Amino acid sequence: MKNKIITILFIIIVCGLFLLNIIVKDIDISDSERRYLTKFPDITLSGLLDASVFASIEDYSSDQFVWRDYFRGLKAWVQYNILGKLDNNNLFIEDGQIIKIDYPLNINKVNTFIDKMNLLYNTYLKDMNVYYSIIPDKNYYSSNKYLKIDYDLLFSMVNQGLDYMEYIDLTDKLELSNYYYTDIHWKQETLDEIVDLLSSSMGFKIKDKDYKRHEFTEFKGTYYGQIGLKVPFDKLTYLTNDIIDAASVYDIESKLNTVYEESSLGKMDSYDVFLGGSSALIEITNNSNTSKKELIIFRDSFSSSLAPLLIEGYKKITLVDLRYMNMNLLSDYITFDNQDILILYNTSIINSSDMLKIF
Amino acid sequence: MVFSSITFLYYFLPIVLIIYFIIPNKFKNLCLLISSLFFYFYGEGKFLIILLLSCLMNFIYGLLIDKYRNKKLAKIVFITAIVTNIGLLMYFKYLNFFIDNINNIFNTNIPFLNIVMPIGISFFTFQTLSYVVDVYTNKVKASKNLIDFCTYVSLFFQLIAGPIVRYSDIDDELKKRKCSFDEFGSGVIRFIIGLAKKVLIANELGSLVSLLGNIPDKAILTYLIIAVSETLQIYFDFSGYSDMAIGLGKMFGFHFLENFNYPFIAKSITDFWRRWHISLSSFFRDYVYIPLGGSRKGILKHIRNIFIVWFLTGFWHGAAWNFIIWGVYFGILLIIEKYLLKDFLDKHRIFSHIYTLFLVLISFIIFNSESLSEIVVFLKSIFGFNNLPFSNFSTIYYLRSYLVVLLCGIIFATPVVKYWQKIFSKPKLRYIGSFLEISGSMLLLIIITAFLIDASFNPFLYFRF
């Protein structure tokens, strides 16, 4: 009797899920994981002979499995509650914050970052006002219960390697509450002290801090789906004032012409509301500023939410993302002529510096 | 295709099961053959030709040996069969190893050949070798049915990672086999246990090994945990695969011999090898050790025979020196046990368990190293000769995070489940036992599915052999 029941249940589960997988329509995008799901591959003779088609089918079958999100949630639950894992897929939750462990510190990558910044400086930035700063990832501020990279070593290596530039230390001005619960980035509305520190260090002035707050309450950050567990929506706030509203934007990759791209809200990455997301080169022009003061930021995505708060201090801010643009092309787009320079990267980028297209 | 994949569990298996149990008996072997060939083609593409060639070649050898039995031609065919089978294995698995060593020894520059080893070649070649030898020595009748024979060689249950099934073991079942709810149900349980061993323990331990390997500042404890985890990982990976093969076999009416019997409770290395990869050690015993004379021709020849067998066992696992050292290491230990330690180990049971576990642990450090220098570094580190601290935060973090998995690995490497089954088979507890078995196995299947859907680490270690 026992084996009869086992046989029937096994057949129901295996054949039932097989049929459901055949019947249920494929999904293009996973909202929870914020990524495109694998589609059924094209079958070609060469693909069959070298078995590459079947490798794609492997990805397809797990990506398009019915109730995928529930199964991923179950796995995460088992990992945390049955197997007692401290993290799942390198993510853990502390005080409601989903935090990623970016471990271990890759000394070679940090050295490569330093070499790349030196080359950038020697090629374009000599005799200019060059500042640099490092944004710690969230794990810097988590409790010591979890695994962390050796932040002290990372900071001291970069400080030593770039000691001829002026360093602005942001670490004391940030804490966990400055970051989104479900995302890697910092919250724009909490960057007041960061803006003050930059303005006092770099010599520009921000007077109008009377911002109008716009809130999006269904924000699902990068880690929202990755963690696998059911977590509440995050809140994304973006700030405007007359100067930000009046600023014009030029993006070499898209037709973006406003500081905030509100159509991104609720889409795969709502953080793209800040300057439309990743782009090789963006210029923000402050039409109300009569000075000729300009700022160039070599940056990652953290600066997308910071730059609008700095625009009052400059006539123009140029944001350069060297992950998407080769350094050799810079002279085609920028005339380096006594602008302020801010090199601003988060620790994750420094720890995986291959992505910077400098050499 | 691997058993622990969504495509196997939720596409391949249901389709094969539905077709297999719908069609008449006379087509069942053909159904298994076609599905097995597809199973192999799915992972290996054009190398399917090698498998088909091996099937056809050995089928003809068998017929010829049978036809010319007791004549000189039978011996010629037999020798040809041995040479071609071993030649096939040599070419795909060992040629570049020989070239590399010739280049190193004679300072030559012979270019490497662009050879990719077809998965499972070591397993199916040993099966066909055993078949040819058994037909030649008249232990089994030559197969007269090409479909049955090809089904035997290519059965997807054991094609790519064993166990090494002998033709004589399933000859009758290839012709006629019974399927029942009882057999199918117990096959399902065995299959799910194997899946759980692979997905929930071996893969997790593999992930722990990989994480610890990436720690920049390793400590003695780091190396110790890696050694224990790798040893358990390879056991759960391989025995899990064997369980799945045995379970699938039962579902389709085949009965394969056991391949593992709780090797970590062994009380000597000799005992360990009676419990670990039984189908391989019995292959070498029956087809190499005994024909060479075994222990019957004096001490020196006995020692020689043990060395030959264990050199070959090591070399079978891979074309690299660490595998040869691994095999010879066991050869030396077995000789010492047979001639010096046997009585002592028999009398001191606790010591003999500790002794066996320690030597097995060392053996898998050799087994898992990629170079001789890596073996030295690992052994020096684990014994504290590399000036490393005993522990550090990173190692403790991972130990805490994987403690449950590690403990499960240690507990389930012992016959604890067998013990529980025994308790719950008593009349008073039988219903509770059945309920736990049914609900537990189905729950495990669902959890395993969840792990496979969100998988990031799923290689089968024994595929490379």
mmCIF file with all atom_site columns, N, CA and C in Angstrom, chain A residues 293-312:
data_model
loop_
_atom_site.group_PDB
_atom_site.id
_atom_site.type_symbol
_atom_site.label_atom_id
_atom_site.label_alt_id
_atom_site.label_comp_id
_atom_site.label_asym_id
_atom_site.label_entity_id
_atom_site.label_seq_id
_atom_site.pdbx_PDB_ins_code
_atom_site.Cartn_x
_atom_site.Cartn_y
_atom_site.Cartn_z
_atom_site.occupancy
_atom_site.B_iso_or_equiv
_atom_site.pdbx_formal_charge
_atom_site.auth_seq_id
_atom_site.auth_comp_id
_atom_site.auth_asym_id
_atom_site.auth_atom_id
_atom_site.pdbx_PDB_model_num
ATOM 1  N N  . LYS A 1 293 ? 31.626 77.460 -13.974 1.00 0.00 ? 293 LYS A N  1
ATOM 2  C CA . LYS A 1 293 ? 32.145 76.348 -13.180 1.00 0.00 ? 293 LYS A CA 1
ATOM 3  C C  . LYS A 1 293 ? 31.506 75.016 -13.629 1.00 0.00 ? 293 LYS A C  1
ATOM 4  N N  . GLU A 1 294 ? 32.390 74.066 -13.930 1.00 0.00 ? 294 GLU A N  1
ATOM 5  C CA . GLU A 1 294 ? 31.894 72.759 -14.384 1.00 0.00 ? 294 GLU A CA 1
ATOM 6  C C  . GLU A 1 294 ? 32.491 71.637 -13.547 1.00 0.00 ? 294 GLU A C  1
ATOM 7  N N  . LEU A 1 295 ? 31.758 70.544 -13.495 1.00 0.00 ? 295 LEU A N  1
ATOM 8  C CA . LEU A 1 295 ? 32.211 69.365 -12.752 1.00 0.00 ? 295 LEU A CA 1
ATOM 9  C C  . LEU A 1 295 ? 32.115 68.130 -13.655 1.00 0.00 ? 295 LEU A C  1
ATOM 10 N N  . ILE A 1 296 ? 33.160 67.337 -13.617 1.00 0.00 ? 296 ILE A N  1
ATOM 11 C CA . ILE A 1 296 ? 33.097 66.032 -14.316 1.00 0.00 ? 296 ILE A CA 1
ATOM 12 C C  . ILE A 1 296 ? 33.181 64.945 -13.248 1.00 0.00 ? 296 ILE A C  1
ATOM 13 N N  . ILE A 1 297 ? 32.200 64.049 -13.260 1.00 0.00 ? 297 ILE A N  1
ATOM 14 C CA . ILE A 1 297 ? 32.224 62.936 -12.289 1.00 0.00 ? 297 ILE A CA 1
ATOM 15 C C  . ILE A 1 297 ? 32.489 61.632 -13.045 1.00 0.00 ? 297 ILE A C  1
ATOM 16 N N  . PHE A 1 298 ? 33.568 60.959 -12.668 1.00 0.00 ? 298 PHE A N  1
ATOM 17 C CA . PHE A 1 298 ? 33.786 59.592 -13.153 1.00 0.00 ? 298 PHE A CA 1
ATOM 18 C C  . PHE A 1 298 ? 33.097 58.694 -12.142 1.00 0.00 ? 298 PHE A C  1
ATOM 19 N N  . ARG A 1 299 ? 32.138 57.941 -12.594 1.00 0.00 ? 299 ARG A N  1
ATOM 20 C CA . ARG A 1 299 ? 31.166 57.445 -11.618 1.00 0.00 ? 299 ARG A CA 1
ATOM 21 C C  . ARG A 1 299 ? 30.584 56.074 -11.951 1.00 0.00 ? 299 ARG A C  1
ATOM 22 N N  . ASP A 1 300 ? 29.829 55.560 -10.961 1.00 0.00 ? 300 ASP A N  1
ATOM 23 C CA . ASP A 1 300 ? 28.955 54.408 -11.178 1.00 0.00 ? 300 ASP A CA 1
ATOM 24 C C  . ASP A 1 300 ? 27.527 54.878 -10.914 1.00 0.00 ? 300 ASP A C  1
ATOM 25 N N  . SER A 1 301 ? 26.609 53.953 -10.719 1.00 0.00 ? 301 SER A N  1
ATOM 26 C CA . SER A 1 301 ? 25.187 54.327 -10.630 1.00 0.00 ? 301 SER A CA 1
ATOM 27 C C  . SER A 1 301 ? 24.836 55.122 -9.366  1.00 0.00 ? 301 SER A C  1
ATOM 28 N N  . PHE A 1 302 ? 25.683 55.099 -8.340  1.00 0.00 ? 302 PHE A N  1
ATOM 29 C CA . PHE A 1 302 ? 25.387 55.872 -7.126  1.00 0.00 ? 302 PHE A CA 1
ATOM 30 C C  . PHE A 1 302 ? 25.277 57.367 -7.456  1.00 0.00 ? 302 PHE A C  1
ATOM 31 N N  . SER A 1 303 ? 26.078 57.826 -8.423  1.00 0.00 ? 303 SER A N  1
ATOM 32 C CA . SER A 1 303 ? 26.089 59.254 -8.744  1.00 0.00 ? 303 SER A CA 1
ATOM 33 C C  . SER A 1 303 ? 24.835 59.720 -9.466  1.00 0.00 ? 303 SER A C  1
ATOM 34 N N  . SER A 1 304 ? 24.057 58.762 -10.015 1.00 0.00 ? 304 SER A N  1
ATOM 35 C CA . SER A 1 304 ? 22.826 59.164 -10.711 1.00 0.00 ? 304 SER A CA 1
ATOM 36 C C  . SER A 1 304 ? 21.887 59.893 -9.766  1.00 0.00 ? 304 SER A C  1
ATOM 37 N N  . SER A 1 305 ? 21.838 59.453 -8.505  1.00 0.00 ? 305 SER A N  1
ATOM 38 C CA . SER A 1 305 ? 20.940 60.109 -7.555  1.00 0.00 ? 305 SER A CA 1
ATOM 39 C C  . SER A 1 305 ? 21.623 61.277 -6.847  1.00 0.00 ? 305 SER A C  1
ATOM 40 N N  . LEU A 1 306 ? 22.960 61.293 -6.856  1.00 0.00 ? 306 LEU A N  1
ATOM 41 C CA . LEU A 1 306 ? 23.680 62.379 -6.186  1.00 0.00 ? 306 LEU A CA 1
ATOM 42 C C  . LEU A 1 306 ? 23.783 63.636 -7.069  1.00 0.00 ? 306 LEU A C  1
ATOM 43 N N  . ALA A 1 307 ? 24.056 63.425 -8.358  1.00 0.00 ? 307 ALA A N  1
ATOM 44 C CA . ALA A 1 307 ? 24.344 64.555 -9.246  1.00 0.00 ? 307 ALA A CA 1
ATOM 45 C C  . ALA A 1 307 ? 23.253 65.630 -9.260  1.00 0.00 ? 307 ALA A C  1
ATOM 46 N N  . PRO A 1 308 ? 21.956 65.246 -9.276  1.00 0.00 ? 308 PRO A N  1
ATOM 47 C CA . PRO A 1 308 ? 20.939 66.302 -9.278  1.00 0.00 ? 308 PRO A CA 1
ATOM 48 C C  . PRO A 1 308 ? 21.047 67.243 -8.077  1.00 0.00 ? 308 PRO A C  1
ATOM 49 N N  . LEU A 1 309 ? 21.531 66.745 -6.949  1.00 0.00 ? 309 LEU A N  1
ATOM 50 C CA . LEU A 1 309 ? 21.640 67.575 -5.744  1.00 0.00 ? 309 LEU A CA 1
ATOM 51 C C  . LEU A 1 309 ? 22.841 68.514 -5.805  1.00 0.00 ? 309 LEU A C  1
ATOM 52 N N  . LEU A 1 310 ? 23.757 68.269 -6.753  1.00 0.00 ? 310 LEU A N  1
ATOM 53 C CA . LEU A 1 310 ? 24.957 69.105 -6.872  1.00 0.00 ? 310 LEU A CA 1
ATOM 54 C C  . LEU A 1 310 ? 24.835 70.155 -7.962  1.00 0.00 ? 310 LEU A C  1
ATOM 55 N N  . ILE A 1 311 ? 23.797 70.027 -8.792  1.00 0.00 ? 311 ILE A N  1
ATOM 56 C CA . ILE A 1 311 ? 23.767 70.845 -10.012 1.00 0.00 ? 311 ILE A CA 1
ATOM 57 C C  . ILE A 1 311 ? 23.695 72.348 -9.722  1.00 0.00 ? 311 ILE A C  1
ATOM 58 N N  . GLU A 1 312 ? 23.109 72.720 -8.599  1.00 0.00 ? 312 GLU A N  1
ATOM 59 C CA . GLU A 1 312 ? 23.013 74.157 -8.277  1.00 0.00 ? 312 GLU A CA 1
ATOM 60 C C  . GLU A 1 312 ? 24.404 74.788 -8.207  1.00 0.00 ? 312 GLU A C  1
#
